[in-house]
Coordinates of C-alpha atoms and ligand atoms in Angstrom, one line a residue:
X197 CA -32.2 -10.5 15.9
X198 CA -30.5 -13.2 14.0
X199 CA -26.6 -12.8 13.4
X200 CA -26.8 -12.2 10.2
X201 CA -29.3 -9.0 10.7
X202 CA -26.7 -8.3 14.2
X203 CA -23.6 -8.6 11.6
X204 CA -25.7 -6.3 8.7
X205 CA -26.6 -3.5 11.5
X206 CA -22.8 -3.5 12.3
X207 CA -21.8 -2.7 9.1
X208 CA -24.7 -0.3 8.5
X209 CA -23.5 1.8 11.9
X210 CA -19.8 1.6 10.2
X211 CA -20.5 3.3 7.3
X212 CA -22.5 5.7 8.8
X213 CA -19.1 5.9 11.1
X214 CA -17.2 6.4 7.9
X215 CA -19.6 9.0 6.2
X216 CA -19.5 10.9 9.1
X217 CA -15.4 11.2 8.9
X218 CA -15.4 11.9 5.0
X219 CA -14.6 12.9 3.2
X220 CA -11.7 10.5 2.9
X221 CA -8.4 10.3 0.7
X222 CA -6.8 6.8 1.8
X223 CA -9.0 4.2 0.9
X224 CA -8.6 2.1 4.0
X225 CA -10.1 -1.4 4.6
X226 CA -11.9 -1.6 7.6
X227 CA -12.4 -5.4 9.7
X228 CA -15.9 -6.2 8.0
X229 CA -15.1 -5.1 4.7
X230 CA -16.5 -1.5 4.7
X231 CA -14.0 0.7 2.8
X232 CA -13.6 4.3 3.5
X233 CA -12.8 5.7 -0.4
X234 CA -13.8 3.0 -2.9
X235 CA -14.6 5.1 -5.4
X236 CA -10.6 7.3 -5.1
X237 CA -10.8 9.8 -7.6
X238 CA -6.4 9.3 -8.2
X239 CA -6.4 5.0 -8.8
X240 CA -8.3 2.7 -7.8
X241 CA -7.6 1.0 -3.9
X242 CA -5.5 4.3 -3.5
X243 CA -2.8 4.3 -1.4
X244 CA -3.0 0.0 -1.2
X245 CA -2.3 -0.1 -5.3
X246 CA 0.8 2.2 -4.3
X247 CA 2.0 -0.5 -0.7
X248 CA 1.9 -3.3 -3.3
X249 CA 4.5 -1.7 -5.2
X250 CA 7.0 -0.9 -2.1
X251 CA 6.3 -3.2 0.5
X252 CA 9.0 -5.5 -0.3
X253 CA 11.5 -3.3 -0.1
X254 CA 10.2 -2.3 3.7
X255 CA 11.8 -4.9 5.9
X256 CA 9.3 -7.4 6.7
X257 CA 10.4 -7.2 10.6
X258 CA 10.4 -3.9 12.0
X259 CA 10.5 -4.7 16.0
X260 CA 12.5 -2.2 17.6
X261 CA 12.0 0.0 14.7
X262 CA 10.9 3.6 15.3
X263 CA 8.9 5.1 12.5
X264 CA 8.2 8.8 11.6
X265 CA 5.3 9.0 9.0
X266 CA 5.0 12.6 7.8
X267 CA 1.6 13.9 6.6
X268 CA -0.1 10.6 7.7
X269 CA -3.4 11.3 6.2
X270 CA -5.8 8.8 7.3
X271 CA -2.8 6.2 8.4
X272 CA -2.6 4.1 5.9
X273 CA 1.2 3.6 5.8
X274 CA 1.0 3.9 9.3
X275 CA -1.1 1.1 10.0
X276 CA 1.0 -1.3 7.8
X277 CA 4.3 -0.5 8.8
X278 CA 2.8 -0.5 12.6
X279 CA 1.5 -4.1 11.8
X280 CA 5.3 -5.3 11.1
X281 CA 5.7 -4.5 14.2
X282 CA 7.1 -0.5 14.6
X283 CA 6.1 2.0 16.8
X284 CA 5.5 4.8 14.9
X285 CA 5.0 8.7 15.2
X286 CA 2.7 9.7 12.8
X287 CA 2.0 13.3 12.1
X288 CA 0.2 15.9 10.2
X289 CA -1.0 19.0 10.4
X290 CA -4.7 18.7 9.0
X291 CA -6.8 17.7 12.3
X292 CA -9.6 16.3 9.6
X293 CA -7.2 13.2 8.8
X294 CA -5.9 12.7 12.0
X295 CA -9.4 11.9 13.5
X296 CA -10.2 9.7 10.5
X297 CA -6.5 7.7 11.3
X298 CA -7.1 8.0 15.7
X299 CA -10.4 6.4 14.9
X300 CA -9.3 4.0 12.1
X301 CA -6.1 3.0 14.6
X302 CA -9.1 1.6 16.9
X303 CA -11.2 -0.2 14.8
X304 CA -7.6 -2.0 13.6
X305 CA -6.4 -2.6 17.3
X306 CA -3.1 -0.7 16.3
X307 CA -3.7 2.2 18.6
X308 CA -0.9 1.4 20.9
X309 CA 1.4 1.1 18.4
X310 CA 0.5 4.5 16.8
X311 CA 1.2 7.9 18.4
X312 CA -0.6 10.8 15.9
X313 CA 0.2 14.1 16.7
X314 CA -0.8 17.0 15.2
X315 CA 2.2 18.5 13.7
X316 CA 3.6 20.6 10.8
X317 CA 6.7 18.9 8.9
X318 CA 9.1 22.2 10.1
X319 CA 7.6 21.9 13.6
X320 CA 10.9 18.7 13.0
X321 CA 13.4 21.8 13.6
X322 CA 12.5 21.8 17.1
X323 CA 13.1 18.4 17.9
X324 CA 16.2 16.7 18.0
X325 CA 14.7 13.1 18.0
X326 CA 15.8 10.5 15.1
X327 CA 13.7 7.8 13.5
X328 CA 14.8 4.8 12.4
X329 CA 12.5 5.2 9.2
X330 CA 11.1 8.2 7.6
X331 CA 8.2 8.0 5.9
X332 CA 8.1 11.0 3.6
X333 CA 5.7 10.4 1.0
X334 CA 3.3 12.2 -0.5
X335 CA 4.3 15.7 0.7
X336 CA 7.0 17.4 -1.0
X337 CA 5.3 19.2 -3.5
X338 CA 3.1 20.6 -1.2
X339 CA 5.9 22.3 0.6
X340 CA 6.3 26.1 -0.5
X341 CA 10.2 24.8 1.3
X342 CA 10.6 21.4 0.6
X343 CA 14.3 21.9 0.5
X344 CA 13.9 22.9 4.4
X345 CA 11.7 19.7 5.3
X346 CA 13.8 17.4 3.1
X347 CA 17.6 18.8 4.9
X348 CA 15.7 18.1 8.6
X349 CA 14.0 14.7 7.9
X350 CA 17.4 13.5 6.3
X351 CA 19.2 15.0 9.4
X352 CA 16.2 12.8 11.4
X353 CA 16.9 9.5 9.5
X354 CA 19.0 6.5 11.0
X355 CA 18.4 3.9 8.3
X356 CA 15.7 4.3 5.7
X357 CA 14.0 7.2 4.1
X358 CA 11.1 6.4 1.5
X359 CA 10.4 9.2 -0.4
X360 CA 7.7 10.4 -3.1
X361 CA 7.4 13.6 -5.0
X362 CA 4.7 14.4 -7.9
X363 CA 7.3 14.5 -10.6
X364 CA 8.0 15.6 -14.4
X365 CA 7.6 13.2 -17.2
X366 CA 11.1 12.3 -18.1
X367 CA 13.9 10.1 -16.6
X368 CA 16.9 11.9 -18.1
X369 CA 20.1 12.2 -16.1
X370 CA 22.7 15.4 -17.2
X371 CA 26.2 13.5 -17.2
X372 CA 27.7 16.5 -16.4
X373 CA 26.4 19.0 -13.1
X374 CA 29.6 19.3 -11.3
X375 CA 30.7 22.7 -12.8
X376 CA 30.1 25.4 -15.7
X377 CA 31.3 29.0 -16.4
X378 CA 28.6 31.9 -15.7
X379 CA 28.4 32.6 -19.6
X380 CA 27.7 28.7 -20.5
X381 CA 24.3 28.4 -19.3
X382 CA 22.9 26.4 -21.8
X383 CA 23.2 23.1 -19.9
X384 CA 20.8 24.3 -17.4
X385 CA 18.2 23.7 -20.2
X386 CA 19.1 20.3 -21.1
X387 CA 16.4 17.5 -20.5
X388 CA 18.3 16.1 -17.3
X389 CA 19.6 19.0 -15.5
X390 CA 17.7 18.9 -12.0
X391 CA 15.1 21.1 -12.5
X392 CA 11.3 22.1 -10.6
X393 CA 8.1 23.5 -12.2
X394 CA 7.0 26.4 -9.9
X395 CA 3.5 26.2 -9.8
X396 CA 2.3 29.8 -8.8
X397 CA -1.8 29.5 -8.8
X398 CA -2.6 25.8 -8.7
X399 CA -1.7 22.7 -10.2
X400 CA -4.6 19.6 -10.4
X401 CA -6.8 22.7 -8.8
X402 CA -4.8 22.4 -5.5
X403 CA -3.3 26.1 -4.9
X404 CA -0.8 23.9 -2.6
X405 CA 0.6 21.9 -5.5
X406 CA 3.7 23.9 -5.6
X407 CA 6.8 22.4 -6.9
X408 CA 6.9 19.6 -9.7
X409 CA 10.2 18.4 -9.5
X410 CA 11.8 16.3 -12.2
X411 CA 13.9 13.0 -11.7
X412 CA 17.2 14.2 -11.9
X413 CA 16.1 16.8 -9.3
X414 CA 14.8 14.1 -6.9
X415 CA 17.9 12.3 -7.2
X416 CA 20.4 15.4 -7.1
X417 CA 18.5 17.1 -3.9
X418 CA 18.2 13.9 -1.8
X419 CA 22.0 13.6 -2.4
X420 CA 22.4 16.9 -0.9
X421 CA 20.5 16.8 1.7
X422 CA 22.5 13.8 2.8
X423 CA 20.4 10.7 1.6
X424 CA 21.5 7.8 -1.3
X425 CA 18.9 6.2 -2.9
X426 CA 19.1 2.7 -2.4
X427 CA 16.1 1.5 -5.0
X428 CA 13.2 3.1 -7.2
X429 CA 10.0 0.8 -5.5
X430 CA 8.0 2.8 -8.3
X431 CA 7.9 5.9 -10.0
X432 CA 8.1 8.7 -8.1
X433 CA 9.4 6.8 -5.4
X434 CA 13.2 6.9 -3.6
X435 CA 14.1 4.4 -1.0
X436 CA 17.1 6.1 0.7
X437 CA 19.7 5.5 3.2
X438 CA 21.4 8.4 5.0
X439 CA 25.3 9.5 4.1
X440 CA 27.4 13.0 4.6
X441 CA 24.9 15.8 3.4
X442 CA 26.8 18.4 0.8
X443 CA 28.6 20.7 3.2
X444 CA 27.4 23.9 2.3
X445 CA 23.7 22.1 2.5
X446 CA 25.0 21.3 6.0
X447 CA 25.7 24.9 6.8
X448 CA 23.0 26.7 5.4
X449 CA 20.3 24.2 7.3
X450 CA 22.5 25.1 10.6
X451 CA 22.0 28.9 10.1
X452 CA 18.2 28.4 9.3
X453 CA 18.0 26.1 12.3
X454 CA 20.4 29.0 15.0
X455 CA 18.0 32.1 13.3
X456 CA 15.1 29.7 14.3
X457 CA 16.3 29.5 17.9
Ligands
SAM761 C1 -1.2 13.9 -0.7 S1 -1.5 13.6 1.0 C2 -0.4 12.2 1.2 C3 -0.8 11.3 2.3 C4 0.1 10.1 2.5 N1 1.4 10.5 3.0 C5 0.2 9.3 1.3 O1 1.3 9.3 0.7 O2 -0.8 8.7 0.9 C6 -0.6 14.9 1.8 C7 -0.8 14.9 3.3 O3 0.2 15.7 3.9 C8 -0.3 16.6 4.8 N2 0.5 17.8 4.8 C9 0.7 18.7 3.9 N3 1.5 19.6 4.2 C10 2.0 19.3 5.5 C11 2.9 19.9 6.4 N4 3.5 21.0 6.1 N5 3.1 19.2 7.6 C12 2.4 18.1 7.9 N6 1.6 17.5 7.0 C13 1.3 18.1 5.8 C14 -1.8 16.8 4.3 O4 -2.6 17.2 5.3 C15 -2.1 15.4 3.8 O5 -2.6 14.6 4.7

């Protein structure tokens, strides 16, 4: 067999490797060229159109960094934030995507770099470990308590958070949030007020599409839940440090966390 036919037979047995995983939603590019979602029904080169848009704001050297990706999916975010040089935990609680991302952290060479586990975001509440970044992306909306996940990963975070929700169309701030009398309730309807769509059945046909948040909302609960945004990568998307979480935010996390045990 020539090395040509040898190199066509490898690719052949790869996507047969791939096909055999599917279906996929990260689009990942395998050594060889075989991709395993070229055709993404969201964007095209999905989640790599997405990295473009952040990476610089992700510290190019992240030795010594340790990473907590949350819902991992097939690893894509994994994989490059592994290859600038973290060790990351990377969980989620679908075993379909975390054979795709075991098998896809072999075919990279990152497997030593890459613990997946397969974990549920609140499974957090039990552990008292920190990360030095938090990858939270992606997730959010499909949270029926994304207030809960948000309060613990923030509590979790030692420098970085990057966040993405599914938002509302708008980029409206309300100037004014800090106070109003029970009978003045008319702000709460104005354009900026923090505000999420409740989606009851499904949204995009996904029964666990269930909060649509809008900007100001993004902005106002990462505050509370103890997190400044640093920079806006892209839309949807919060790079965040961690400060003081609003006290009562504090308190009412603790008393989920003592009734949990
Ligand atoms: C829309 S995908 C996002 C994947 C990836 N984070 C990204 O941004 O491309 C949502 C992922 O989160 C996972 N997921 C959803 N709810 C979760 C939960 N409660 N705990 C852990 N993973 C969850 C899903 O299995 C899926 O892999």
């Amino acid at each position: 067999m020539s090395a040509r036919e040898r190199s066509d037979s490898d690719t052949d047995a790869l996507r047969r490797e791939v096909e055999a995983l599917g279906p996929w939603f990260h689009n990942l590019h395998l050594p060889g060229g075989v991709q395993t979602a070229p055709d993404h029904f969201l964007q095209a080169d999905f989640p790599r159109f997405k990295w473009l848009q952040i990476e610089r704001h992700v510290p190019r050297d992240l030795s010594g960094w340790r990473v907590l990706d949350v819902g991992c999916n097939a690893g894509f975010y994994s994989f490059e934030l592994a290859r600038r040089g973290a060790q990351v935990l990377a969980i989620d609680h679908d075993e379909h995507y975390l054979a795709q991302a075991r098998w896809a952290a072999g075919q990279f060479g990152l497997a030593d770099r890459i613990e997946f586990r397969q974990q549920g975001v609140y499974d957090l509440a039990r552990s008292t470990e920190s990360y030095d970044l938090v990858w939270f992306m992606g997730v959010f909306y499909h949270l029926r308590y994304p207030l809960l996940a948000l309060d613990l990963l923030a509590r979790r975070t030692r420098r970085l958070l990057m966040f993405q929700t599914l938002t509302l169309p708008g980029e409206e701030v309300h100037a004014d949030t800090q106070d109003h009398p029970i009978t003045e309730r008319e702000p709460l309807l104005a354009p900026g007020w923090p505000k999420m769509a409740f989606v009851e059945h499904r949204f995009a046909g996904d029964p666990t599409n269930w909060w649509v948040a809008n900007h100001a909302a993004c902005e106002a609960m990462l505050r509370s839940a103890g997190l400044r945004v640093l920079a806006r990568p892209a839309g949807e998307i919060y790079l965040c440090e961690p400060q003081a979480p609003d006290p009562v935010a504090r308190e009412q996390l603790d008393a989920v966390l003592r009734a949990l045990g």
